[in-house]
C-alpha cells in the first residue's frame, strides 16, 4: 500500500515556498514544503522556534493551481476542516508536480490507502480490539429499557439480509414492535427504498412513545402494501396510551410528490389507519452542499463589511437549514414527551435528514445524549449503525462529488446551537464537537470509514476507535458550566427557535482564522482554574500526609515535582497547550514557552495525540 | 406644578398586569407623580411592581365598552400590558401616563425626589473632578496644566469648568482658539499614554468656513501637543466629503498647510437621526414574531446597527494604534464634538488603558468623557426605540458605546473588571433613572438646575460595597496590555443581553452567568481554607 502512495509523490520536497496568511494576506512565511505519504508539511525557515504546519491528505478538500505571477505559482489548498492554505511555489513546474501529487494523495481510490490504516496510536492489538467495545449499542438499547413487552430485537437482518431481501445498509440488530411478524417485516421491507423498513431509533421509557425511522414507501401514485400498513399499525399498538402516530416526512412536500413519479413517495393517510402525516421541509443534500459553499465564501472574504457578511449569510440559507432541522427535532420532541405519540421519521433513503432529525430529537428528549458518552452513543446509533454514508458524504475516497454533503456537520451544528442556548445543559464543550467534526473527515480513526455497518465491520479491525481516544482525553472536552442537577439540564430541553437564536458558528467555520475568535476564553479559564485547584489540592493533601507522617515542623513550602510555571502560570500555560488550532506550532510554542521538561512533554504529548507529530 | 393635575384616576382595582417572565396577575394599579405602582391584591409578601413613568416610551390604548387595554412600551425595551376594567378609568390612566411620562422640566423629575437611606446629599457629587484626575497623573505635570478658563462656562457652554491643556498654552490663547471651534470646544486632553508619552485629545470642528479662515492660536495649541515629535493624527469622524460640505455652513477641517505635522484621516461614523433610526429598526427586528431566518438576517442587516458597532470599534482601534504602535498623538473630532468624538476617544482608552477597565475606572471614564465632557444626554435620550413622537435630537450614541464595550468584553472576557449587568444597568439608567447623573445636557445645566445639590449620583451608588459585587466580573484578571478587538463581522455579535433581554433566551444566559460566578468562588474558597488549615 505504502508503495502505491509513494508513487503519487512526484516531488517530495520544495524549497523557498511561501505560505501566505490568508486572513491578513500581509504576512508570508518562507520555508520548505514536504510531501509525505500521509501529510503535507510546511517547515518555516530561520525561526527561533520550530514552526511547522501539517495537513493530512485526507483532510484536503480541493487543490487549486492559480495563474503564475512574477513571485511564483500560487497553490490554494482548501481543507475539509475549513483550513485554507495558500502556498506560492517559485517554479511553475514544481507547483504543477505538487498539484498533481496532492490531487492523487487527497483522493485515494481504495479504503486501504486511508490514513487510519497507517496511523499507529501506540497501543497493542488487544487494546485496539477492546477499544472498539467501548461503545456498545446493545447496552444503549437496554439503557432505554429494551427489549421489553412492547419491543423486541429482530434477527431479520442478522446477515444484512432481510429474509429474501437485501438490506445491507441497516445494522444487524434492529428493534421492532412485538407484534411485527417476520412476514410483516419482510413485506414492509420490500415496500421501502433500499429495504429500510420502519424500525426503532429511540424509545422514551417514561411514556412508551417511540421514534421510529425508515426510508420512503414505494407508493408511487396509488400502490399499497398491506404489510407496511400493518407495520405502522404495530407501531401504534406498541404505544398503549395512544391510538394514532405521526409520520414525519422530512422533505419539502414538492420533493416528496416528485418522488411519486419514480414509484416512490409518501404514505397516503387514507390507506394507513391512525396516522397523521406531516411534512417538515428540510432541503436535500445538494441544496445543503451549495449552501455551505456559499457560506464558506462569505466567511473567507478578506475584511468584509458587516452588510456583506450578513447579506451573504442570509443568501447562503445555511442558518435557515439549521433551523429547519432543529424545528423538526422540536416537533418530534413535543409529540413524544408532551403528547405521548410515537413518530415515524423518514426522508427518501432515510440516512441523511432522518438521521439528523432523529438524533436532534434524542438530544432534546434525553439528558444522556448531552453527556460525552451519550453523544458518542447517539452518533454510533443514528449515524454509524443506521448507514449514514460517511465515505460518500465526507468524500473519503475519490468519488462522485454530487454525493458529498455536510449532513453530519449540520447535526453537530444543531447541537452547538442548542448548547449556546443552554450553556449549563451539556457535559461536553464546543471543542468536543469540533474534534468530532475534524475526525469525521480526517480518516485517522476507523469509525467513519465506509458507508454502512456491513462494509465497516471488515475494515474497522485494523484501525483505532475515535471514541476511546476522546474518552481518554475527556478532561479537555468537559464543559465547566455543566450542571446535571440544574433545572434547565434535567429532562426535556425546550429550546426557542426564533430566528435570532441561530448564530454563525465561527469557531468551526473560521477555525483557523484565529484572529476572529474571542481573544480570551471563559471556558479555558474555568477549565484551567479547576485543574489548578485540583492540582493544588492534591499537593496539599500529599503535604498534609507528609507532615503527619514525618511530624517535622518545618516543611519547606515548595511545590514538589510539578513545573513551577505550570503552577504559577497555569492559565497562560493551559491556554497554549489546549489552544485549539491543530497546528503543531501551538504545541511546540507552548512547550518552548514553558521551557521546562514537564510542560514541554505535555505539549509534545498533546501534539502527538492529536496526530500532529508521529 | 402639581402632579395631581395630571392624575384623574389615581387607583384602579382588578387590573391585570402582563409582563415578560411572569404569569398575568390581578391587582391594584396606582398612578403617582413619577411611578406606576402595581400591587398584588392577594397580599402575599411579594413587593409591588414599580415602574418609573419616565421609562415609558410609547403607550397604546385599546378601550372597549366596559374595559380597556393599555400597552406600555418602555425605554428599557420591555413591553407590558395592563387590562383595566372600566373604559373611563382606562382613558384616565392612559392620559395621566402620557402627560407624566413626558414632563420636560428637569427639576420636576424623579431624581429630585429620590432619597434613599443609604446615600446622603452631603456627599461629593460625582467620582472625581478634573483637578483630582490631574493630580493623580503625576507624569503629565511637566507638559500639561489644568486651565480654569471655562470656570464660568463663558468660553464653552458645554465644557466643564476645568480642562487639561498643554503647559505652554495660556488662557488667552485658549479663549481665541475656542472662538475658532464650534461651541467653543477647543482641543483638550483626554488620555495620556505613559508607554509612548503620546496623548488623545478631542475637540469640535474648526470654524474655517468657506473662505478657509485660519486661527493662529488654534494652530499653536495643536503645535504644542506634538512639540518635539514630528507627527500627529487628526481622526475626523466624518467622511472627507462631509467635512468639505461642513465648510459651507461655517464648519470645516484642519487643512494640511496650516497644521504642519498633523495628518488628517477620515472615518465616517453615523450619528443623530441615522443612528436613532438604526436602533428603531433593530428593536423592530428583534420583536418580529415571524419565524423566517432570511427575514431576520435581512432586517438585522438593514438596521445597520452592527455596522455602526464595527465602524466605531475600528475607528477606536485606529486611534489606539496611532498612540500605542506608531507613538503619535491623536486629535479626535467630528462636528460638534459631543457625540462620535466621545465614543471614539472612550473606546480607544478602554483598548489602551488597564485603569479604565476596572469597575471604578470605567465609571470614572464615563464621568469624564461623557457626563463632564458634555454629551447632551437629555436630548439624546428623550426617547428610545418605540416612541412615535417626531424625532428631534434623539440618538443612541451612549447605547452604541455600551454595545461596543460589551463586544470588547466578549472578546476579552477576563480583561474587564465590570460585568454585563453593569452595562445593562447603564443602558437602562441613561433613559430613566432615580439618579441625577444623566440629567441635563452639560455641566453648566447641571449646576443651574441644582442637579449636583439635589440629586444623587448613580456612579457613587454603583460603587457601594453590596452593589460592587453584582457589577464586578468574577473572571477579572488585570492585564497591562492593550486589548485589540477583532472587527471581522463574525467576531461581532448582536448584544442579546440588551436587545433580547425580555426573551427566555436571555434568561438561560443569566443563569449561566450565575454558574460561572459560583464556580469561580467555589474554586478559590475551599482551597484558601485548606491552605490555612495546613499551615496551622
Tab-separated table of N, CA, C and O in Angstrom, chain A residues 301 303-307 309-311 313-314 319-320 323 420-424 480-481 483 486-488 496-501 503-504 510 515-516 518-522 525-526 529-530 533 536-537 540-541 544 547 557 571, chain B residues 286 290-294 296-298 300-301 304 306-307 310 410-415 475 477 484-486 488-493 496 500 503-505 508-509 511-512 515-516 519-520 523-524 526-527 530-531 534-535:
chain	number	residue	atom	x	y	z
A	301	UNK	N	-14.051	35.754	3.086
A	301	UNK	CA	-13.778	37.066	2.490
A	301	UNK	C	-12.800	37.856	3.357
A	301	UNK	O	-12.817	37.745	4.570
A	303	UNK	N	-11.640	41.014	5.127
A	303	UNK	CA	-12.187	42.240	5.694
A	303	UNK	C	-13.501	42.650	5.032
A	303	UNK	O	-13.602	43.726	4.442
A	304	UNK	N	-14.482	41.794	5.106
A	304	UNK	CA	-15.763	42.166	4.506
A	304	UNK	C	-16.477	43.182	5.398
A	304	UNK	O	-16.172	43.299	6.579
A	305	UNK	N	-17.404	43.900	4.802
A	305	UNK	CA	-18.212	44.802	5.624
A	305	UNK	C	-19.258	43.959	6.333
A	305	UNK	O	-19.536	42.827	5.958
A	306	UNK	N	-19.836	44.542	7.361
A	306	UNK	CA	-20.883	43.844	8.109
A	306	UNK	C	-22.038	43.480	7.178
A	306	UNK	O	-22.580	42.385	7.254
A	307	UNK	N	-22.392	44.418	6.301
A	307	UNK	CA	-23.529	44.165	5.422
A	307	UNK	C	-23.244	43.020	4.467
A	307	UNK	O	-24.094	42.155	4.233
A	309	UNK	N	-21.324	40.546	4.988
A	309	UNK	CA	-21.357	39.312	5.756
A	309	UNK	C	-22.793	38.868	6.029
A	309	UNK	O	-23.161	37.711	5.785
A	310	UNK	N	-23.612	39.795	6.519
A	310	UNK	CA	-24.982	39.409	6.880
A	310	UNK	C	-25.807	39.063	5.641
A	310	UNK	O	-26.577	38.109	5.648
A	311	UNK	N	-25.615	39.832	4.569
A	311	UNK	CA	-26.338	39.517	3.332
A	311	UNK	C	-25.904	38.166	2.800
A	311	UNK	O	-26.726	37.353	2.370
A	313	UNK	N	-24.593	35.699	4.512
A	313	UNK	CA	-25.077	34.653	5.413
A	313	UNK	C	-26.535	34.348	5.096
A	313	UNK	O	-26.946	33.189	5.045
A	314	UNK	N	-27.295	35.404	4.852
A	314	UNK	CA	-28.699	35.208	4.533
A	314	UNK	C	-28.855	34.456	3.217
A	314	UNK	O	-29.574	33.469	3.135
A	319	UNK	N	-28.251	29.077	7.853
A	319	UNK	CA	-28.905	29.082	9.170
A	319	UNK	C	-30.382	28.702	9.067
A	319	UNK	O	-30.944	28.124	9.985
A	320	UNK	N	-30.966	29.003	7.920
A	320	UNK	CA	-32.351	28.600	7.686
A	320	UNK	C	-32.448	27.074	7.697
A	320	UNK	O	-33.372	26.499	8.268
A	323	UNK	N	-32.029	25.769	11.201
A	323	UNK	CA	-33.269	25.968	11.952
A	323	UNK	C	-34.320	24.920	11.558
A	323	UNK	O	-35.048	24.410	12.412
A	420	UNK	N	-25.403	26.623	22.935
A	420	UNK	CA	-25.271	28.068	23.128
A	420	UNK	C	-26.499	28.604	23.860
A	420	UNK	O	-26.411	29.537	24.639
A	421	UNK	N	-27.626	27.987	23.586
A	421	UNK	CA	-28.851	28.439	24.229
A	421	UNK	C	-28.960	27.928	25.671
A	421	UNK	O	-29.495	28.603	26.533
A	422	UNK	N	-28.427	26.728	25.908
A	422	UNK	CA	-28.459	26.146	27.253
A	422	UNK	C	-27.024	25.877	27.712
A	422	UNK	O	-26.546	24.744	27.640
A	423	UNK	N	-26.330	26.907	28.177
A	423	UNK	CA	-24.889	26.744	28.439
A	423	UNK	C	-24.572	25.742	29.558
A	423	UNK	O	-23.451	25.269	29.631
A	424	UNK	N	-25.536	25.420	30.389
A	424	UNK	CA	-25.245	24.512	31.510
A	424	UNK	C	-25.778	23.100	31.271
A	424	UNK	O	-25.677	22.239	32.142
A	480	UNK	N	-17.111	23.230	31.685
A	480	UNK	CA	-17.051	23.512	33.126
A	480	UNK	C	-18.374	24.031	33.690
A	480	UNK	O	-18.583	23.996	34.885
A	481	UNK	N	-19.258	24.486	32.814
A	481	UNK	CA	-20.538	25.015	33.305
A	481	UNK	C	-21.604	23.932	33.454
A	481	UNK	O	-22.711	24.209	33.906
A	483	UNK	N	-24.116	21.423	34.609
A	483	UNK	CA	-24.763	21.182	35.897
A	483	UNK	C	-25.843	20.126	35.719
A	483	UNK	O	-26.962	20.447	35.326
A	486	UNK	N	-29.101	20.895	37.405
A	486	UNK	CA	-29.718	22.191	37.146
A	486	UNK	C	-31.099	22.021	36.501
A	486	UNK	O	-31.297	21.096	35.733
A	487	UNK	N	-31.996	22.954	36.811
A	487	UNK	CA	-33.361	22.797	36.293
A	487	UNK	C	-33.388	22.751	34.767
A	487	UNK	O	-34.148	21.994	34.178
A	488	UNK	N	-32.539	23.545	34.132
A	488	UNK	CA	-32.584	23.570	32.653
A	488	UNK	C	-31.906	22.344	32.046
A	488	UNK	O	-32.006	22.106	30.853
A	496	UNK	N	-35.877	27.732	22.336
A	496	UNK	CA	-36.522	28.723	21.493
A	496	UNK	C	-36.021	28.485	20.072
A	496	UNK	O	-34.852	28.158	19.884
A	497	UNK	N	-36.872	28.679	19.098
A	497	UNK	CA	-36.374	28.528	17.726
A	497	UNK	C	-36.644	29.791	16.924
A	497	UNK	O	-36.786	29.744	15.707
A	498	UNK	N	-36.716	30.908	17.633
A	498	UNK	CA	-36.822	32.184	16.922
A	498	UNK	C	-35.559	32.356	16.081
A	498	UNK	O	-34.495	31.863	16.461
A	499	UNK	N	-35.676	33.024	14.946
A	499	UNK	CA	-34.517	33.122	14.047
A	499	UNK	C	-33.260	33.667	14.719
A	499	UNK	O	-32.161	33.250	14.405
A	500	UNK	N	-33.433	34.597	15.684
A	500	UNK	CA	-32.242	35.184	16.293
A	500	UNK	C	-31.490	34.206	17.187
A	500	UNK	O	-30.412	34.513	17.679
A	501	UNK	N	-32.069	33.034	17.435
A	501	UNK	CA	-31.365	32.040	18.260
A	501	UNK	C	-30.286	31.309	17.460
A	501	UNK	O	-29.535	30.524	18.023
A	503	UNK	N	-26.960	31.311	15.272
A	503	UNK	CA	-25.804	32.177	15.034
A	503	UNK	C	-24.798	31.484	14.118
A	503	UNK	O	-24.762	30.260	14.043
A	504	UNK	N	-23.984	32.287	13.504
A	504	UNK	CA	-22.890	31.760	12.697
A	504	UNK	C	-21.849	31.120	13.623
A	504	UNK	O	-21.446	31.721	14.618
A	510	UNK	N	-14.581	29.282	10.885
A	510	UNK	CA	-13.376	30.112	10.827
A	510	UNK	C	-12.354	29.608	11.825
A	510	UNK	O	-11.621	30.376	12.445
A	515	UNK	N	-7.618	35.079	14.402
A	515	UNK	CA	-7.847	36.487	14.680
A	515	UNK	C	-9.288	36.838	15.002
A	515	UNK	O	-9.540	37.823	15.674
A	516	UNK	N	-10.226	36.048	14.524
A	516	UNK	CA	-11.614	36.462	14.748
A	516	UNK	C	-12.200	35.870	16.024
A	516	UNK	O	-13.278	36.219	16.431
A	518	UNK	N	-12.742	35.076	20.048
A	518	UNK	CA	-12.506	35.835	21.270
A	518	UNK	C	-11.067	35.625	21.718
A	518	UNK	O	-10.520	34.537	21.631
A	519	UNK	N	-10.438	36.718	22.152
A	519	UNK	CA	-9.016	36.635	22.473
A	519	UNK	C	-8.762	35.905	23.780
A	519	UNK	O	-7.657	35.477	24.064
A	520	UNK	N	-9.780	35.849	24.609
A	520	UNK	CA	-9.635	35.096	25.844
A	520	UNK	C	-10.873	34.213	25.938
A	520	UNK	O	-11.934	34.600	25.494
A	521	UNK	N	-10.708	33.026	26.503
A	521	UNK	CA	-11.848	32.134	26.551
A	521	UNK	C	-12.264	31.853	27.983
A	521	UNK	O	-11.464	31.437	28.813
A	522	UNK	N	-13.526	32.079	28.252
A	522	UNK	CA	-14.073	31.818	29.589
A	522	UNK	C	-13.937	30.337	29.922
A	522	UNK	O	-13.531	29.958	31.013
A	525	UNK	N	-10.456	29.357	30.732
A	525	UNK	CA	-10.085	29.903	32.033
A	525	UNK	C	-10.666	29.033	33.147
A	525	UNK	O	-9.960	28.647	34.079
A	526	UNK	N	-11.942	28.711	33.011
A	526	UNK	CA	-12.582	27.914	34.055
A	526	UNK	C	-11.966	26.523	34.144
A	526	UNK	O	-11.749	25.984	35.223
A	529	UNK	N	-8.584	26.985	35.901
A	529	UNK	CA	-8.584	27.185	37.359
A	529	UNK	C	-9.056	25.922	38.059
A	529	UNK	O	-8.611	25.612	39.146
A	530	UNK	N	-9.919	25.168	37.377
A	530	UNK	CA	-10.373	23.933	38.011
A	530	UNK	C	-9.207	22.957	38.130
A	530	UNK	O	-8.983	22.342	39.159
A	533	UNK	N	-6.834	24.160	40.753
A	533	UNK	CA	-7.347	23.887	42.088
A	533	UNK	C	-7.131	22.427	42.447
A	533	UNK	O	-6.680	22.098	43.537
A	536	UNK	N	-3.468	21.709	43.115
A	536	UNK	CA	-3.015	22.256	44.384
A	536	UNK	C	-3.621	21.470	45.544
A	536	UNK	O	-2.972	21.215	46.546
A	537	UNK	N	-4.865	21.075	45.360
A	537	UNK	CA	-5.496	20.296	46.419
A	537	UNK	C	-4.764	18.978	46.647
A	537	UNK	O	-4.523	18.574	47.774
A	540	UNK	N	-1.649	19.662	48.400
A	540	UNK	CA	-1.904	19.950	49.798
A	540	UNK	C	-2.163	18.670	50.578
A	540	UNK	O	-1.658	18.474	51.677
A	541	UNK	N	-2.974	17.792	49.964
A	541	UNK	CA	-3.270	16.530	50.634
A	541	UNK	C	-1.986	15.764	50.891
A	541	UNK	O	-1.765	15.239	51.971
A	544	UNK	N	-0.020	17.427	53.552
A	544	UNK	CA	-0.621	17.195	54.859
A	544	UNK	C	-0.229	15.795	55.358
A	544	UNK	O	0.106	15.602	56.525
A	547	UNK	N	3.373	15.801	56.434
A	547	UNK	CA	3.551	16.450	57.737
A	547	UNK	C	3.187	15.474	58.843
A	547	UNK	O	3.921	15.272	59.805
A	557	UNK	N	8.065	25.228	51.970
A	557	UNK	CA	6.910	25.475	51.093
A	557	UNK	C	7.335	25.409	49.639
A	557	UNK	O	7.675	26.384	49.015
A	571	UNK	N	-3.026	29.408	33.914
A	571	UNK	CA	-3.999	29.809	32.907
A	571	UNK	C	-3.304	30.099	31.585
A	571	UNK	O	-3.778	29.719	30.527
B	286	UNK	N	-35.938	42.634	16.307
B	286	UNK	CA	-35.885	41.704	17.441
B	286	UNK	C	-37.283	41.313	17.901
B	286	UNK	O	-37.474	40.257	18.496
B	290	UNK	N	-42.269	36.613	13.170
B	290	UNK	CA	-42.254	35.639	12.083
B	290	UNK	C	-41.076	34.698	12.280
B	290	UNK	O	-40.120	35.028	12.964
B	291	UNK	N	-41.154	33.528	11.707
B	291	UNK	CA	-40.120	32.558	12.013
B	291	UNK	C	-39.159	32.328	10.862
B	291	UNK	O	-38.609	31.253	10.697
B	292	UNK	N	-38.939	33.366	10.075
B	292	UNK	CA	-38.055	33.180	8.934
B	292	UNK	C	-36.661	33.719	9.230
B	292	UNK	O	-36.486	34.876	9.625
B	293	UNK	N	-35.676	32.843	9.057
B	293	UNK	CA	-34.288	33.242	9.289
B	293	UNK	C	-33.874	34.304	8.267
B	293	UNK	O	-33.187	35.267	8.597
B	294	UNK	N	-34.320	34.113	7.042
B	294	UNK	CA	-33.965	35.066	5.983
B	294	UNK	C	-34.417	36.472	6.350
B	294	UNK	O	-33.674	37.438	6.219
B	296	UNK	N	-35.138	37.626	9.282
B	296	UNK	CA	-34.393	38.135	10.443
B	296	UNK	C	-33.045	38.698	10.021
B	296	UNK	O	-32.694	39.823	10.353
B	297	UNK	N	-32.298	37.905	9.249
B	297	UNK	CA	-30.959	38.354	8.852
B	297	UNK	C	-31.049	39.604	7.990
B	297	UNK	O	-30.224	40.512	8.098
B	298	UNK	N	-32.082	39.639	7.140
B	298	UNK	CA	-32.202	40.785	6.267
B	298	UNK	C	-32.561	42.037	7.083
B	298	UNK	O	-32.037	43.123	6.847
B	300	UNK	N	-31.842	42.459	10.279
B	300	UNK	CA	-30.667	42.764	11.101
B	300	UNK	C	-29.666	43.563	10.277
B	300	UNK	O	-29.090	44.554	10.726
B	301	UNK	N	-29.481	43.117	9.047
B	301	UNK	CA	-28.543	43.798	8.162
B	301	UNK	C	-29.064	45.205	7.866
B	301	UNK	O	-28.341	46.186	7.969
B	304	UNK	N	-28.489	48.071	10.170
B	304	UNK	CA	-27.120	48.602	10.124
B	304	UNK	C	-26.489	48.787	11.513
B	304	UNK	O	-25.405	49.345	11.615
B	306	UNK	N	-25.117	46.717	13.610
B	306	UNK	CA	-23.812	46.069	13.775
B	306	UNK	C	-22.735	46.735	12.915
B	306	UNK	O	-21.558	46.708	13.259
B	307	UNK	N	-23.149	47.339	11.809
B	307	UNK	CA	-22.173	48.095	11.014
B	307	UNK	C	-21.671	49.289	11.805
B	307	UNK	O	-20.481	49.624	11.752
B	310	UNK	N	-19.244	48.046	14.239
B	310	UNK	CA	-17.985	47.740	13.565
B	310	UNK	C	-17.175	49.007	13.291
B	310	UNK	O	-15.975	49.062	13.581
B	410	UNK	N	-16.738	40.749	25.438
B	410	UNK	CA	-16.986	39.398	24.944
B	410	UNK	C	-15.715	38.807	24.342
B	410	UNK	O	-15.430	37.635	24.481
B	411	UNK	N	-14.936	39.668	23.703
B	411	UNK	CA	-13.702	39.169	23.108
B	411	UNK	C	-12.579	39.019	24.136
B	411	UNK	O	-11.664	38.235	23.948
B	412	UNK	N	-12.682	39.798	25.206
B	412	UNK	CA	-11.689	39.706	26.286
B	412	UNK	C	-12.401	39.515	27.617
B	412	UNK	O	-12.446	40.424	28.444
B	413	UNK	N	-12.961	38.315	27.812
B	413	UNK	CA	-13.825	38.139	28.989
B	413	UNK	C	-13.096	38.255	30.328
B	413	UNK	O	-13.736	38.350	31.356
B	414	UNK	N	-11.773	38.237	30.316
B	414	UNK	CA	-11.057	38.332	31.586
B	414	UNK	C	-10.518	39.739	31.837
B	414	UNK	O	-10.024	40.036	32.913
B	415	UNK	N	-10.574	40.581	30.821
B	415	UNK	CA	-9.834	41.844	30.907
B	415	UNK	C	-10.604	42.979	31.565
B	415	UNK	O	-10.019	43.985	31.938
B	475	UNK	N	-14.370	36.855	36.641
B	475	UNK	CA	-13.228	36.278	35.932
B	475	UNK	C	-12.081	37.280	35.754
B	475	UNK	O	-11.075	36.964	35.135
B	477	UNK	N	-8.992	39.390	35.441
B	477	UNK	CA	-7.553	39.277	35.704
B	477	UNK	C	-6.907	40.442	34.984
B	477	UNK	O	-6.860	40.461	33.750
B	484	UNK	N	-6.743	44.464	21.727
B	484	UNK	CA	-7.118	44.816	20.351
B	484	UNK	C	-8.300	43.974	19.924
B	484	UNK	O	-8.169	42.771	19.753
B	485	UNK	N	-9.436	44.599	19.713
B	485	UNK	CA	-10.605	43.802	19.328
B	485	UNK	C	-10.542	43.396	17.860
B	485	UNK	O	-9.928	44.088	17.052
B	486	UNK	N	-11.154	42.270	17.555
B	486	UNK	CA	-11.328	41.909	16.149
B	486	UNK	C	-12.584	42.599	15.655
B	486	UNK	O	-13.605	42.607	16.332
B	488	UNK	N	-13.738	41.848	12.556
B	488	UNK	CA	-14.284	40.995	11.497
B	488	UNK	C	-15.753	40.698	11.827
B	488	UNK	O	-16.081	40.439	12.984
B	489	UNK	N	-16.616	40.704	10.826
B	489	UNK	CA	-18.042	40.506	11.109
B	489	UNK	C	-18.364	39.283	11.992
B	489	UNK	O	-19.188	39.397	12.882
B	490	UNK	N	-17.714	38.123	11.775
B	490	UNK	CA	-18.093	37.008	12.644
B	490	UNK	C	-17.740	37.252	14.113
B	490	UNK	O	-18.263	36.581	14.988
B	491	UNK	N	-16.837	38.198	14.366
B	491	UNK	CA	-16.447	38.459	15.752
B	491	UNK	C	-17.435	39.368	16.472
B	491	UNK	O	-17.384	39.505	17.680
B	492	UNK	N	-18.277	40.032	15.706
B	492	UNK	CA	-19.206	40.977	16.314
B	492	UNK	C	-20.591	40.340	16.345
B	492	UNK	O	-21.062	39.836	15.344
B	493	UNK	N	-21.174	40.377	17.511
B	493	UNK	CA	-22.465	39.715	17.631
B	493	UNK	C	-23.530	40.655	18.145
B	493	UNK	O	-23.230	41.672	18.759
B	496	UNK	N	-27.405	40.221	22.778
B	496	UNK	CA	-28.680	39.617	23.196
B	496	UNK	C	-29.104	40.104	24.575
B	496	UNK	O	-30.278	40.286	24.841
B	500	UNK	N	-32.431	41.437	23.435
B	500	UNK	CA	-33.367	40.322	23.599
B	500	UNK	C	-33.529	39.980	25.070
B	500	UNK	O	-33.796	38.852	25.436
B	503	UNK	N	-36.564	37.992	26.507
B	503	UNK	CA	-36.916	36.661	25.990
B	503	UNK	C	-36.285	35.588	26.879
B	503	UNK	O	-35.361	35.855	27.622
B	504	UNK	N	-36.801	34.364	26.729
B	504	UNK	CA	-36.285	33.243	27.531
B	504	UNK	C	-34.818	32.991	27.246
B	504	UNK	O	-34.076	32.533	28.103
B	505	UNK	N	-34.439	33.271	26.006
B	505	UNK	CA	-33.072	33.038	25.604
B	505	UNK	C	-32.106	33.731	26.566
B	505	UNK	O	-31.150	33.129	27.054
B	508	UNK	N	-31.642	32.029	30.087
B	508	UNK	CA	-30.672	30.934	30.233
B	508	UNK	C	-29.256	31.482	30.384
B	508	UNK	O	-28.449	30.939	31.118
B	509	UNK	N	-28.980	32.556	29.666
B	509	UNK	CA	-27.631	33.115	29.722
B	509	UNK	C	-27.363	33.731	31.091
B	509	UNK	O	-26.267	33.641	31.619
B	511	UNK	N	-28.637	32.649	33.856
B	511	UNK	CA	-28.363	31.513	34.739
B	511	UNK	C	-26.923	31.045	34.586
B	511	UNK	O	-26.254	30.732	35.564
B	512	UNK	N	-26.454	31.009	33.348
B	512	UNK	CA	-25.074	30.570	33.103
B	512	UNK	C	-24.089	31.496	33.802
B	512	UNK	O	-23.089	31.040	34.355
B	515	UNK	N	-23.792	30.504	37.318
B	515	UNK	CA	-22.989	29.297	37.483
B	515	UNK	C	-21.504	29.643	37.440
B	515	UNK	O	-20.720	29.158	38.253
B	516	UNK	N	-21.124	30.524	36.518
B	516	UNK	CA	-19.719	30.933	36.414
B	516	UNK	C	-19.263	31.560	37.734
B	516	UNK	O	-18.215	31.219	38.278
B	519	UNK	N	-18.827	29.003	40.357
B	519	UNK	CA	-17.689	28.147	40.046
B	519	UNK	C	-16.385	28.812	40.466
B	519	UNK	O	-15.540	28.190	41.099
B	520	UNK	N	-16.275	30.077	40.142
B	520	UNK	CA	-15.034	30.783	40.469
B	520	UNK	C	-14.875	30.883	41.977
B	520	UNK	O	-13.811	30.614	42.525
B	523	UNK	N	-14.003	27.511	43.463
B	523	UNK	CA	-12.634	27.068	43.201
B	523	UNK	C	-11.664	27.752	44.139
B	523	UNK	O	-10.663	27.180	44.517
B	524	UNK	N	-11.950	28.993	44.487
B	524	UNK	CA	-10.992	29.719	45.299
B	524	UNK	C	-11.194	29.494	46.794
B	524	UNK	O	-10.262	29.325	47.527
B	526	UNK	N	-12.639	27.030	49.031
B	526	UNK	CA	-12.254	25.880	49.855
B	526	UNK	C	-10.752	25.713	49.911
B	526	UNK	O	-10.201	25.280	50.922
B	527	UNK	N	-10.108	26.095	48.833
B	527	UNK	CA	-8.664	25.927	48.774
B	527	UNK	C	-7.976	26.835	49.786
B	527	UNK	O	-7.107	26.407	50.534
B	530	UNK	N	-8.346	25.474	53.096
B	530	UNK	CA	-7.492	24.315	53.284
B	530	UNK	C	-6.040	24.718	53.536
B	530	UNK	O	-5.375	24.161	54.397
B	531	UNK	N	-5.599	25.699	52.759
B	531	UNK	CA	-4.224	26.170	52.926
B	531	UNK	C	-4.020	26.650	54.351
B	531	UNK	O	-3.049	26.316	55.006
B	534	UNK	N	-3.745	23.713	56.679
B	534	UNK	CA	-2.482	23.003	56.560
B	534	UNK	C	-1.349	23.808	57.191
B	534	UNK	O	-0.498	23.277	57.871
B	535	UNK	N	-1.420	25.105	56.951
B	535	UNK	CA	-0.412	25.979	57.534
B	535	UNK	C	-0.399	25.860	59.047
B	535	UNK	O	0.643	25.781	59.669
